[in-house]
JSON list of C-alpha atoms in Angstrom, two decimals:
[
{"chain": "U", "resi": 134, "resn": "MET", "atom": "CA", "xyz": [-34.16, -7.81, 53.54]},
{"chain": "U", "resi": 135, "resn": "TYR", "atom": "CA", "xyz": [-32.99, -10.08, 51.24]},
{"chain": "U", "resi": 136, "resn": "LYS", "atom": "CA", "xyz": [-36.87, -9.87, 49.83]},
{"chain": "U", "resi": 137, "resn": "THR", "atom": "CA", "xyz": [-36.50, -6.83, 49.11]},
{"chain": "U", "resi": 138, "resn": "LEU", "atom": "CA", "xyz": [-33.48, -6.94, 47.53]},
{"chain": "U", "resi": 139, "resn": "ARG", "atom": "CA", "xyz": [-34.54, -9.79, 45.61]},
{"chain": "U", "resi": 140, "resn": "THR", "atom": "CA", "xyz": [-37.37, -7.64, 44.30]},
{"chain": "U", "resi": 141, "resn": "THR", "atom": "CA", "xyz": [-35.80, -4.93, 43.68]},
{"chain": "U", "resi": 142, "resn": "LEU", "atom": "CA", "xyz": [-33.23, -6.81, 41.30]},
{"chain": "U", "resi": 143, "resn": "TYR", "atom": "CA", "xyz": [-36.09, -8.44, 39.59]},
{"chain": "U", "resi": 144, "resn": "LEU", "atom": "CA", "xyz": [-36.90, -4.84, 38.84]},
{"chain": "U", "resi": 145, "resn": "ALA", "atom": "CA", "xyz": [-34.27, -4.11, 37.39]},
{"chain": "U", "resi": 146, "resn": "ILE", "atom": "CA", "xyz": [-33.71, -6.86, 35.36]},
{"chain": "U", "resi": 147, "resn": "THR", "atom": "CA", "xyz": [-36.94, -6.59, 33.63]},
{"chain": "U", "resi": 148, "resn": "LEU", "atom": "CA", "xyz": [-36.30, -3.05, 33.17]},
{"chain": "U", "resi": 149, "resn": "ILE", "atom": "CA", "xyz": [-33.56, -3.38, 31.38]},
{"chain": "U", "resi": 150, "resn": "SER", "atom": "CA", "xyz": [-35.46, -6.23, 29.37]},
{"chain": "U", "resi": 151, "resn": "GLN", "atom": "CA", "xyz": [-37.74, -3.78, 28.34]},
{"chain": "U", "resi": 152, "resn": "ILE", "atom": "CA", "xyz": [-35.63, -1.15, 27.45]},
{"chain": "U", "resi": 153, "resn": "THR", "atom": "CA", "xyz": [-33.32, -3.80, 25.81]},
{"chain": "U", "resi": 154, "resn": "TYR", "atom": "CA", "xyz": [-36.09, -5.81, 23.96]},
{"chain": "U", "resi": 155, "resn": "ALA", "atom": "CA", "xyz": [-37.85, -1.77, 23.01]},
{"chain": "U", "resi": 156, "resn": "GLN", "atom": "CA", "xyz": [-34.10, -0.65, 21.57]},
{"chain": "U", "resi": 157, "resn": "LYS", "atom": "CA", "xyz": [-34.49, -4.09, 19.19]},
{"chain": "U", "resi": 158, "resn": "LYS", "atom": "CA", "xyz": [-37.86, -3.26, 17.94]},
{"chain": "U", "resi": 159, "resn": "SER", "atom": "CA", "xyz": [-37.39, 0.25, 17.67]},
{"chain": "U", "resi": 160, "resn": "THR", "atom": "CA", "xyz": [-38.92, 1.98, 14.99]},
{"chain": "U", "resi": 161, "resn": "VAL", "atom": "CA", "xyz": [-37.55, 4.08, 12.17]},
{"chain": "U", "resi": 162, "resn": "VAL", "atom": "CA", "xyz": [-38.29, 7.57, 10.97]},
{"chain": "U", "resi": 163, "resn": "VAL", "atom": "CA", "xyz": [-37.46, 9.35, 7.86]},
{"chain": "U", "resi": 164, "resn": "TRP", "atom": "CA", "xyz": [-37.29, 12.78, 7.28]},
{"chain": "U", "resi": 165, "resn": "GLN", "atom": "CA", "xyz": [-37.03, 14.61, 4.34]},
{"chain": "U", "resi": 166, "resn": "PRO", "atom": "CA", "xyz": [-37.70, 18.23, 4.18]},
{"chain": "U", "resi": 167, "resn": "SER", "atom": "CA", "xyz": [-37.21, 19.79, 0.98]},
{"chain": "U", "resi": 168, "resn": "HIS", "atom": "CA", "xyz": [-34.51, 20.14, -1.18]},
{"chain": "U", "resi": 169, "resn": "GLN", "atom": "CA", "xyz": [-35.82, 23.12, -3.51]},
{"chain": "U", "resi": 170, "resn": "THR", "atom": "CA", "xyz": [-33.71, 26.83, -3.73]},
{"chain": "U", "resi": 171, "resn": "ASP", "atom": "CA", "xyz": [-35.99, 28.18, -6.70]},
{"chain": "U", "resi": 172, "resn": "THR", "atom": "CA", "xyz": [-38.98, 28.69, -4.90]},
{"chain": "U", "resi": 173, "resn": "GLY", "atom": "CA", "xyz": [-40.50, 32.56, -3.68]},
{"chain": "U", "resi": 174, "resn": "VAL", "atom": "CA", "xyz": [-38.71, 35.38, -4.09]},
{"chain": "U", "resi": 175, "resn": "ASP", "atom": "CA", "xyz": [-35.54, 35.69, -1.65]},
{"chain": "U", "resi": 176, "resn": "PHE", "atom": "CA", "xyz": [-36.58, 32.77, -0.07]},
{"chain": "U", "resi": 177, "resn": "ASN", "atom": "CA", "xyz": [-35.06, 29.62, 0.54]},
{"chain": "U", "resi": 178, "resn": "GLU", "atom": "CA", "xyz": [-37.25, 26.67, 0.84]},
{"chain": "U", "resi": 179, "resn": "ALA", "atom": "CA", "xyz": [-34.72, 24.22, 1.51]},
{"chain": "U", "resi": 180, "resn": "GLN", "atom": "CA", "xyz": [-33.78, 26.39, 4.28]},
{"chain": "U", "resi": 181, "resn": "THR", "atom": "CA", "xyz": [-36.85, 26.58, 5.82]},
{"chain": "U", "resi": 182, "resn": "CYS", "atom": "CA", "xyz": [-37.57, 23.13, 5.80]},
{"chain": "U", "resi": 183, "resn": "ASN", "atom": "CA", "xyz": [-34.17, 21.49, 6.38]},
{"chain": "U", "resi": 184, "resn": "THR", "atom": "CA", "xyz": [-34.96, 24.19, 10.08]},
{"chain": "U", "resi": 185, "resn": "ILE", "atom": "CA", "xyz": [-38.26, 21.98, 10.74]},
{"chain": "U", "resi": 186, "resn": "ALA", "atom": "CA", "xyz": [-37.25, 19.42, 10.21]},
{"chain": "U", "resi": 187, "resn": "GLU", "atom": "CA", "xyz": [-34.11, 19.17, 12.62]},
{"chain": "U", "resi": 188, "resn": "ALA", "atom": "CA", "xyz": [-35.93, 20.04, 15.29]},
{"chain": "U", "resi": 189, "resn": "ALA", "atom": "CA", "xyz": [-38.17, 17.40, 14.92]},
{"chain": "U", "resi": 190, "resn": "MET", "atom": "CA", "xyz": [-35.37, 15.42, 15.07]},
{"chain": "U", "resi": 191, "resn": "LYS", "atom": "CA", "xyz": [-33.35, 16.80, 18.19]},
{"chain": "U", "resi": 192, "resn": "LYS", "atom": "CA", "xyz": [-36.80, 16.81, 20.14]},
{"chain": "U", "resi": 193, "resn": "SER", "atom": "CA", "xyz": [-37.10, 13.31, 21.96]},
{"chain": "U", "resi": 194, "resn": "ALA", "atom": "CA", "xyz": [-34.40, 11.89, 19.67]},
{"chain": "U", "resi": 195, "resn": "MET", "atom": "CA", "xyz": [-35.20, 8.32, 18.87]},
{"chain": "U", "resi": 196, "resn": "LYS", "atom": "CA", "xyz": [-32.55, 5.60, 18.59]},
{"chain": "U", "resi": 197, "resn": "LYS", "atom": "CA", "xyz": [-33.17, 5.23, 14.57]},
{"chain": "U", "resi": 198, "resn": "GLU", "atom": "CA", "xyz": [-34.12, 8.01, 13.15]},
{"chain": "U", "resi": 199, "resn": "TYR", "atom": "CA", "xyz": [-32.74, 9.77, 9.91]},
{"chain": "U", "resi": 200, "resn": "LYS", "atom": "CA", "xyz": [-33.02, 12.68, 7.22]},
{"chain": "U", "resi": 201, "resn": "VAL", "atom": "CA", "xyz": [-32.78, 11.95, 3.29]},
{"chain": "U", "resi": 202, "resn": "TRP", "atom": "CA", "xyz": [-31.64, 15.19, 1.76]},
{"chain": "U", "resi": 203, "resn": "SER", "atom": "CA", "xyz": [-30.34, 15.83, -1.68]},
{"chain": "U", "resi": 204, "resn": "LEU", "atom": "CA", "xyz": [-28.85, 19.75, -1.33]},
{"chain": "U", "resi": 205, "resn": "ASN", "atom": "CA", "xyz": [-25.77, 20.27, -2.93]},
{"chain": "U", "resi": 206, "resn": "GLU", "atom": "CA", "xyz": [-25.14, 16.25, -4.00]},
{"chain": "U", "resi": 207, "resn": "PRO", "atom": "CA", "xyz": [-23.50, 15.37, -7.03]},
{"chain": "U", "resi": 208, "resn": "ASP", "atom": "CA", "xyz": [-24.20, 13.84, -10.14]},
{"chain": "U", "resi": 209, "resn": "LEU", "atom": "CA", "xyz": [-28.04, 14.30, -9.91]},
{"chain": "U", "resi": 210, "resn": "HIS", "atom": "CA", "xyz": [-30.34, 16.16, -11.38]},
{"chain": "U", "resi": 211, "resn": "HIS", "atom": "CA", "xyz": [-33.02, 18.77, -9.41]},
{"chain": "U", "resi": 212, "resn": "ALA", "atom": "CA", "xyz": [-30.84, 18.09, -6.70]},
{"chain": "U", "resi": 213, "resn": "ASN", "atom": "CA", "xyz": [-31.41, 21.87, -5.64]},
{"chain": "U", "resi": 214, "resn": "GLN", "atom": "CA", "xyz": [-34.97, 22.93, -7.16]},
{"chain": "U", "resi": 215, "resn": "GLY", "atom": "CA", "xyz": [-37.76, 20.64, -9.36]},
{"chain": "U", "resi": 216, "resn": "SER", "atom": "CA", "xyz": [-41.23, 19.38, -8.21]},
{"chain": "U", "resi": 217, "resn": "ASN", "atom": "CA", "xyz": [-42.41, 16.58, -6.31]},
{"chain": "U", "resi": 218, "resn": "THR", "atom": "CA", "xyz": [-45.31, 15.79, -8.95]},
{"chain": "U", "resi": 219, "resn": "LEU", "atom": "CA", "xyz": [-43.46, 16.33, -12.24]},
{"chain": "U", "resi": 220, "resn": "LEU", "atom": "CA", "xyz": [-42.08, 12.86, -13.89]},
{"chain": "U", "resi": 221, "resn": "ALA", "atom": "CA", "xyz": [-38.77, 15.50, -15.32]},
{"chain": "U", "resi": 222, "resn": "HIS", "atom": "CA", "xyz": [-38.33, 16.27, -11.84]},
{"chain": "U", "resi": 223, "resn": "THR", "atom": "CA", "xyz": [-38.37, 13.07, -10.26]},
{"chain": "U", "resi": 224, "resn": "ALA", "atom": "CA", "xyz": [-39.12, 9.39, -11.87]},
{"chain": "U", "resi": 225, "resn": "ASP", "atom": "CA", "xyz": [-36.42, 10.31, -14.97]},
{"chain": "U", "resi": 226, "resn": "VAL", "atom": "CA", "xyz": [-32.71, 9.46, -15.91]},
{"chain": "U", "resi": 227, "resn": "VAL", "atom": "CA", "xyz": [-31.27, 12.75, -17.80]},
{"chain": "U", "resi": 228, "resn": "ASP", "atom": "CA", "xyz": [-28.03, 11.41, -18.93]},
{"chain": "U", "resi": 229, "resn": "GLY", "atom": "CA", "xyz": [-27.58, 9.12, -17.10]},
{"chain": "U", "resi": 230, "resn": "LYS", "atom": "CA", "xyz": [-28.21, 10.95, -13.62]},
{"chain": "U", "resi": 231, "resn": "ILE", "atom": "CA", "xyz": [-30.84, 10.07, -11.25]},
{"chain": "U", "resi": 232, "resn": "SER", "atom": "CA", "xyz": [-33.22, 13.28, -9.68]},
{"chain": "U", "resi": 233, "resn": "GLY", "atom": "CA", "xyz": [-32.16, 14.76, -6.28]},
{"chain": "U", "resi": 234, "resn": "TYR", "atom": "CA", "xyz": [-36.04, 12.89, -5.11]},
{"chain": "U", "resi": 235, "resn": "ALA", "atom": "CA", "xyz": [-34.56, 9.52, -6.55]},
{"chain": "U", "resi": 236, "resn": "PHE", "atom": "CA", "xyz": [-31.70, 9.50, -4.86]},
{"chain": "U", "resi": 237, "resn": "GLU", "atom": "CA", "xyz": [-33.91, 11.16, -1.44]},
{"chain": "U", "resi": 238, "resn": "LEU", "atom": "CA", "xyz": [-36.05, 7.85, -1.97]},
{"chain": "U", "resi": 239, "resn": "ASN", "atom": "CA", "xyz": [-33.55, 5.66, -2.46]},
{"chain": "U", "resi": 240, "resn": "LYS", "atom": "CA", "xyz": [-31.74, 6.41, 1.28]},
{"chain": "U", "resi": 241, "resn": "SER", "atom": "CA", "xyz": [-34.73, 6.49, 2.37]},
{"chain": "U", "resi": 242, "resn": "ASN", "atom": "CA", "xyz": [-35.72, 2.58, 1.58]},
{"chain": "U", "resi": 243, "resn": "ALA", "atom": "CA", "xyz": [-32.32, 1.46, 2.30]},
{"chain": "U", "resi": 244, "resn": "LEU", "atom": "CA", "xyz": [-33.07, 2.81, 5.85]},
{"chain": "U", "resi": 245, "resn": "ASN", "atom": "CA", "xyz": [-36.10, 0.07, 5.65]},
{"chain": "U", "resi": 246, "resn": "PRO", "atom": "CA", "xyz": [-38.34, 2.96, 7.53]},
{"chain": "U", "resi": 247, "resn": "ASP", "atom": "CA", "xyz": [-41.84, 2.62, 9.50]},
{"chain": "U", "resi": 248, "resn": "VAL", "atom": "CA", "xyz": [-42.91, 7.00, 8.70]},
{"chain": "U", "resi": 249, "resn": "PHE", "atom": "CA", "xyz": [-42.03, 8.83, 6.70]},
{"chain": "U", "resi": 250, "resn": "ILE", "atom": "CA", "xyz": [-42.72, 13.04, 6.88]},
{"chain": "U", "resi": 251, "resn": "SER", "atom": "CA", "xyz": [-41.76, 15.35, 4.51]},
{"chain": "U", "resi": 252, "resn": "PHE", "atom": "CA", "xyz": [-41.79, 18.95, 4.45]},
{"chain": "U", "resi": 253, "resn": "HIS", "atom": "CA", "xyz": [-42.44, 21.72, 1.77]},
{"chain": "U", "resi": 254, "resn": "ASN", "atom": "CA", "xyz": [-44.11, 25.47, 1.97]},
{"chain": "U", "resi": 255, "resn": "ASN", "atom": "CA", "xyz": [-47.14, 26.02, -0.32]},
{"chain": "U", "resi": 256, "resn": "GLY", "atom": "CA", "xyz": [-46.83, 28.66, -2.90]},
{"chain": "U", "resi": 257, "resn": "GLY", "atom": "CA", "xyz": [-49.64, 30.60, -4.42]},
{"chain": "U", "resi": 258, "resn": "THR", "atom": "CA", "xyz": [-52.51, 29.84, -2.41]},
{"chain": "U", "resi": 259, "resn": "LYS", "atom": "CA", "xyz": [-52.52, 33.33, -0.73]},
{"chain": "U", "resi": 260, "resn": "GLN", "atom": "CA", "xyz": [-53.38, 31.52, 2.63]},
{"chain": "U", "resi": 261, "resn": "HIS", "atom": "CA", "xyz": [-51.44, 31.51, 5.78]},
{"chain": "U", "resi": 262, "resn": "ALA", "atom": "CA", "xyz": [-51.94, 27.80, 6.31]},
{"chain": "U", "resi": 263, "resn": "ILE", "atom": "CA", "xyz": [-50.65, 24.43, 7.30]},
{"chain": "U", "resi": 264, "resn": "TRP", "atom": "CA", "xyz": [-52.12, 21.28, 4.49]},
{"chain": "U", "resi": 265, "resn": "GLY", "atom": "CA", "xyz": [-51.28, 17.56, 5.10]},
{"chain": "U", "resi": 266, "resn": "PHE", "atom": "CA", "xyz": [-51.00, 15.02, 1.90]},
{"chain": "U", "resi": 267, "resn": "ILE", "atom": "CA", "xyz": [-51.42, 11.70, 2.03]},
{"chain": "U", "resi": 268, "resn": "HIS", "atom": "CA", "xyz": [-51.32, 9.37, -1.28]},
{"chain": "U", "resi": 269, "resn": "GLU", "atom": "CA", "xyz": [-54.11, 7.84, -2.36]},
{"chain": "U", "resi": 270, "resn": "GLY", "atom": "CA", "xyz": [-55.76, 4.23, -3.44]},
{"chain": "U", "resi": 271, "resn": "ASP", "atom": "CA", "xyz": [-52.63, 1.66, -1.22]},
{"chain": "U", "resi": 272, "resn": "LYS", "atom": "CA", "xyz": [-54.30, -0.36, 2.06]},
{"chain": "U", "resi": 273, "resn": "TYR", "atom": "CA", "xyz": [-52.56, 2.41, 4.46]},
{"chain": "U", "resi": 274, "resn": "GLU", "atom": "CA", "xyz": [-54.54, 5.43, 3.13]},
{"chain": "U", "resi": 275, "resn": "LYS", "atom": "CA", "xyz": [-56.75, 5.57, 6.59]},
{"chain": "U", "resi": 276, "resn": "ASP", "atom": "CA", "xyz": [-53.74, 5.13, 8.66]},
{"chain": "U", "resi": 277, "resn": "ASN", "atom": "CA", "xyz": [-51.74, 8.00, 7.09]},
{"chain": "U", "resi": 278, "resn": "ARG", "atom": "CA", "xyz": [-54.96, 10.25, 6.64]},
{"chain": "U", "resi": 279, "resn": "GLU", "atom": "CA", "xyz": [-55.01, 9.92, 10.28]},
{"chain": "U", "resi": 280, "resn": "LEU", "atom": "CA", "xyz": [-51.60, 10.67, 11.25]},
{"chain": "U", "resi": 281, "resn": "ALA", "atom": "CA", "xyz": [-51.66, 13.37, 8.77]},
{"chain": "U", "resi": 282, "resn": "ALA", "atom": "CA", "xyz": [-54.89, 15.19, 11.03]},
{"chain": "U", "resi": 283, "resn": "ARG", "atom": "CA", "xyz": [-52.54, 14.48, 13.50]},
{"chain": "U", "resi": 284, "resn": "LEU", "atom": "CA", "xyz": [-48.98, 17.02, 12.21]},
{"chain": "U", "resi": 285, "resn": "THR", "atom": "CA", "xyz": [-51.25, 19.27, 11.39]},
{"chain": "U", "resi": 286, "resn": "THR", "atom": "CA", "xyz": [-53.54, 20.03, 14.07]},
{"chain": "U", "resi": 287, "resn": "ALA", "atom": "CA", "xyz": [-50.47, 19.47, 16.01]},
{"chain": "U", "resi": 288, "resn": "ILE", "atom": "CA", "xyz": [-48.54, 22.39, 14.14]},
{"chain": "U", "resi": 289, "resn": "ALA", "atom": "CA", "xyz": [-52.01, 24.48, 13.98]},
{"chain": "U", "resi": 290, "resn": "SER", "atom": "CA", "xyz": [-51.70, 24.37, 18.06]},
{"chain": "U", "resi": 291, "resn": "VAL", "atom": "CA", "xyz": [-48.75, 26.33, 17.99]},
{"chain": "U", "resi": 292, "resn": "THR", "atom": "CA", "xyz": [-49.17, 28.63, 15.04]},
{"chain": "U", "resi": 293, "resn": "ASP", "atom": "CA", "xyz": [-51.27, 30.63, 13.70]},
{"chain": "U", "resi": 294, "resn": "LEU", "atom": "CA", "xyz": [-51.74, 28.97, 10.22]},
{"chain": "U", "resi": 295, "resn": "THR", "atom": "CA", "xyz": [-54.84, 27.99, 9.76]},
{"chain": "U", "resi": 296, "resn": "ASN", "atom": "CA", "xyz": [-55.37, 23.39, 9.78]},
{"chain": "U", "resi": 297, "resn": "LYS", "atom": "CA", "xyz": [-56.83, 22.89, 5.95]},
{"chain": "U", "resi": 298, "resn": "GLY", "atom": "CA", "xyz": [-56.74, 20.24, 6.64]},
{"chain": "U", "resi": 299, "resn": "VAL", "atom": "CA", "xyz": [-55.45, 16.52, 4.65]},
{"chain": "U", "resi": 300, "resn": "PHE", "atom": "CA", "xyz": [-55.71, 16.06, 1.01]},
{"chain": "U", "resi": 301, "resn": "GLY", "atom": "CA", "xyz": [-54.98, 12.88, -1.77]},
{"chain": "U", "resi": 302, "resn": "ASP", "atom": "CA", "xyz": [-52.00, 13.76, -3.52]},
{"chain": "U", "resi": 303, "resn": "SER", "atom": "CA", "xyz": [-54.36, 13.52, -6.76]},
{"chain": "U", "resi": 304, "resn": "TRP", "atom": "CA", "xyz": [-55.68, 16.75, -5.08]},
{"chain": "U", "resi": 305, "resn": "PRO", "atom": "CA", "xyz": [-53.61, 19.30, -6.87]},
{"chain": "U", "resi": 306, "resn": "ASN", "atom": "CA", "xyz": [-54.19, 18.37, -10.08]},
{"chain": "U", "resi": 307, "resn": "ARG", "atom": "CA", "xyz": [-50.93, 19.68, -11.89]},
{"chain": "U", "resi": 308, "resn": "ASN", "atom": "CA", "xyz": [-48.46, 17.46, -12.22]},
{"chain": "U", "resi": 309, "resn": "ASP", "atom": "CA", "xyz": [-48.05, 14.81, -14.75]},
{"chain": "U", "resi": 310, "resn": "TYR", "atom": "CA", "xyz": [-46.68, 11.94, -12.38]},
{"chain": "U", "resi": 311, "resn": "ARG", "atom": "CA", "xyz": [-49.23, 9.01, -11.85]},
{"chain": "U", "resi": 312, "resn": "CYS", "atom": "CA", "xyz": [-49.79, 6.10, -9.83]},
{"chain": "U", "resi": 313, "resn": "LYS", "atom": "CA", "xyz": [-49.49, 2.85, -11.41]},
{"chain": "U", "resi": 314, "resn": "GLU", "atom": "CA", "xyz": [-51.57, 1.32, -9.33]},
{"chain": "U", "resi": 315, "resn": "THR", "atom": "CA", "xyz": [-54.20, 3.54, -9.35]},
{"chain": "U", "resi": 316, "resn": "GLY", "atom": "CA", "xyz": [-53.56, 5.67, -12.86]},
{"chain": "U", "resi": 317, "resn": "LYS", "atom": "CA", "xyz": [-53.76, 8.48, -10.79]},
{"chain": "U", "resi": 318, "resn": "ARG", "atom": "CA", "xyz": [-51.81, 11.79, -9.92]},
{"chain": "U", "resi": 319, "resn": "ALA", "atom": "CA", "xyz": [-48.99, 11.60, -6.94]},
{"chain": "U", "resi": 320, "resn": "PHE", "atom": "CA", "xyz": [-46.70, 13.02, -5.22]},
{"chain": "U", "resi": 321, "resn": "TYR", "atom": "CA", "xyz": [-43.94, 10.89, -5.91]},
{"chain": "U", "resi": 322, "resn": "SER", "atom": "CA", "xyz": [-42.64, 11.15, -2.52]},
{"chain": "U", "resi": 323, "resn": "LEU", "atom": "CA", "xyz": [-45.29, 9.82, -1.34]},
{"chain": "U", "resi": 324, "resn": "ASP", "atom": "CA", "xyz": [-46.33, 6.71, -3.74]},
{"chain": "U", "resi": 325, "resn": "GLU", "atom": "CA", "xyz": [-45.81, 3.43, -2.58]},
{"chain": "U", "resi": 326, "resn": "ASN", "atom": "CA", "xyz": [-44.09, 2.02, -5.41]},
{"chain": "U", "resi": 327, "resn": "VAL", "atom": "CA", "xyz": [-41.13, 3.79, -4.63]},
{"chain": "U", "resi": 328, "resn": "ASN", "atom": "CA", "xyz": [-41.34, 4.52, -1.36]},
{"chain": "U", "resi": 329, "resn": "LYS", "atom": "CA", "xyz": [-41.72, 1.22, 0.65]},
{"chain": "U", "resi": 330, "resn": "ALA", "atom": "CA", "xyz": [-42.44, 2.99, 4.13]},
{"chain": "U", "resi": 331, "resn": "LYS", "atom": "CA", "xyz": [-45.72, 2.22, 5.85]},
{"chain": "U", "resi": 332, "resn": "TYR", "atom": "CA", "xyz": [-46.60, 5.51, 6.81]},
{"chain": "U", "resi": 333, "resn": "ARG", "atom": "CA", "xyz": [-46.05, 8.43, 4.44]},
{"chain": "U", "resi": 334, "resn": "VAL", "atom": "CA", "xyz": [-47.04, 12.05, 4.90]},
{"chain": "U", "resi": 335, "resn": "LEU", "atom": "CA", "xyz": [-46.40, 15.57, 3.02]},
{"chain": "U", "resi": 336, "resn": "LEU", "atom": "CA", "xyz": [-46.93, 18.29, 5.69]},
{"chain": "U", "resi": 337, "resn": "GLU", "atom": "CA", "xyz": [-47.17, 22.00, 2.67]},
{"chain": "U", "resi": 338, "resn": "VAL", "atom": "CA", "xyz": [-46.51, 24.30, 5.95]},
{"chain": "U", "resi": 339, "resn": "GLY", "atom": "CA", "xyz": [-47.51, 27.75, 5.40]},
{"chain": "U", "resi": 340, "resn": "ASP", "atom": "CA", "xyz": [-46.68, 30.03, 1.78]},
{"chain": "U", "resi": 341, "resn": "MET", "atom": "CA", "xyz": [-43.74, 31.24, 1.09]},
{"chain": "U", "resi": 342, "resn": "GLY", "atom": "CA", "xyz": [-45.66, 34.47, -0.18]},
{"chain": "U", "resi": 343, "resn": "GLN", "atom": "CA", "xyz": [-48.31, 35.25, 2.21]},
{"chain": "U", "resi": 344, "resn": "SER", "atom": "CA", "xyz": [-46.60, 33.56, 5.11]},
{"chain": "U", "resi": 345, "resn": "ARG", "atom": "CA", "xyz": [-43.11, 34.76, 4.09]},
{"chain": "U", "resi": 346, "resn": "ASP", "atom": "CA", "xyz": [-42.02, 36.32, 7.30]},
{"chain": "U", "resi": 347, "resn": "PHE", "atom": "CA", "xyz": [-43.60, 33.80, 9.68]},
{"chain": "U", "resi": 348, "resn": "LEU", "atom": "CA", "xyz": [-41.27, 31.08, 8.07]},
{"chain": "U", "resi": 349, "resn": "LEU", "atom": "CA", "xyz": [-38.30, 33.50, 8.29]},
{"chain": "U", "resi": 350, "resn": "ASN", "atom": "CA", "xyz": [-38.18, 33.11, 11.65]},
{"chain": "U", "resi": 351, "resn": "LYS", "atom": "CA", "xyz": [-36.61, 30.32, 13.41]},
{"chain": "U", "resi": 352, "resn": "ASP", "atom": "CA", "xyz": [-38.25, 30.25, 16.81]},
{"chain": "U", "resi": 353, "resn": "ASN", "atom": "CA", "xyz": [-41.36, 29.57, 14.57]},
{"chain": "U", "resi": 354, "resn": "LEU", "atom": "CA", "xyz": [-39.68, 26.98, 12.55]},
{"chain": "U", "resi": 355, "resn": "VAL", "atom": "CA", "xyz": [-38.83, 25.08, 15.52]},
{"chain": "U", "resi": 356, "resn": "LYS", "atom": "CA", "xyz": [-41.66, 25.06, 17.41]},
{"chain": "U", "resi": 357, "resn": "MET", "atom": "CA", "xyz": [-43.18, 23.60, 14.44]},
{"chain": "U", "resi": 358, "resn": "GLY", "atom": "CA", "xyz": [-40.91, 20.50, 14.43]},
{"chain": "U", "resi": 359, "resn": "GLU", "atom": "CA", "xyz": [-41.35, 19.88, 18.38]},
{"chain": "U", "resi": 360, "resn": "ALA", "atom": "CA", "xyz": [-44.78, 20.06, 17.86]},
{"chain": "U", "resi": 361, "resn": "VAL", "atom": "CA", "xyz": [-44.79, 17.64, 15.02]},
{"chain": "U", "resi": 362, "resn": "LYS", "atom": "CA", "xyz": [-42.78, 15.23, 17.02]},
{"chain": "U", "resi": 363, "resn": "GLU", "atom": "CA", "xyz": [-44.25, 15.22, 20.28]},
{"chain": "U", "resi": 364, "resn": "ALA", "atom": "CA", "xyz": [-47.50, 14.22, 18.00]},
{"chain": "U", "resi": 365, "resn": "LEU", "atom": "CA", "xyz": [-45.64, 11.83, 16.19]},
{"chain": "U", "resi": 366, "resn": "LEU", "atom": "CA", "xyz": [-44.69, 10.20, 19.56]},
{"chain": "U", "resi": 367, "resn": "ILE", "atom": "CA", "xyz": [-48.02, 9.88, 20.66]},
{"chain": "U", "resi": 368, "resn": "TRP", "atom": "CA", "xyz": [-49.12, 8.49, 17.43]},
{"chain": "U", "resi": 369, "resn": "LEU", "atom": "CA", "xyz": [-46.85, 5.77, 17.31]},
{"chain": "U", "resi": 370, "resn": "LYS", "atom": "CA", "xyz": [-47.35, 4.52, 21.10]},
{"chain": "U", "resi": 371, "resn": "GLU", "atom": "CA", "xyz": [-51.19, 3.99, 20.73]},
{"chain": "U", "resi": 372, "resn": "LYS", "atom": "CA", "xyz": [-49.71, 2.22, 17.11]},
{"chain": "U", "resi": 373, "resn": "GLY", "atom": "CA", "xyz": [-47.38, 0.23, 19.28]},
{"chain": "U", "resi": 374, "resn": "LEU", "atom": "CA", "xyz": [-44.69, 0.88, 17.28]}
]
């Protein structure tokens, strides 16, 4: 009897210790939904992407999980609009004001995140699809490519979106923001010189024209957010995070 009691007590203490240790080393995840309200016709990209992010955060909520979003924040330029690939909308200071993107990245960096995941909707592709983007040229590129592939696959598995795969952030070739290390065109939010998270992924979910009805269905958005979270948790476990 006493042996059984001691064994039970030992197991309980071990479990508590493991939980405490896990909490001390918990991974920090930051979600960045698009703040763009000026894309598409009668369409609010900020709203659709925020719904995906919120669903991801609610699914198996983590201890250290945050959202950075500039929507309606005062004293910023391009707080509710702007391209992630243009200097004028990201890195530039206008009349003493930083951009919405800079605000979001400052907030994120202050949290010292391990993982940063951004949601956007594509436009003009005429493709009902999901695309993953990662930054090119930094030491975590391979890991980011793997994570992005997991997340695009997860979304495609619960929807009828075509998985277009993972691309480097210079691929769109429509921007003037460049990474100072590689000189390549880049996404401001994914640049390791701006974003201090090790793992950085941007997902372009659907097309604002081709996927409009799909993206206006909240059930679809929630389903995608939950699928992303489930895939992320599996990846984190495999990475020992």
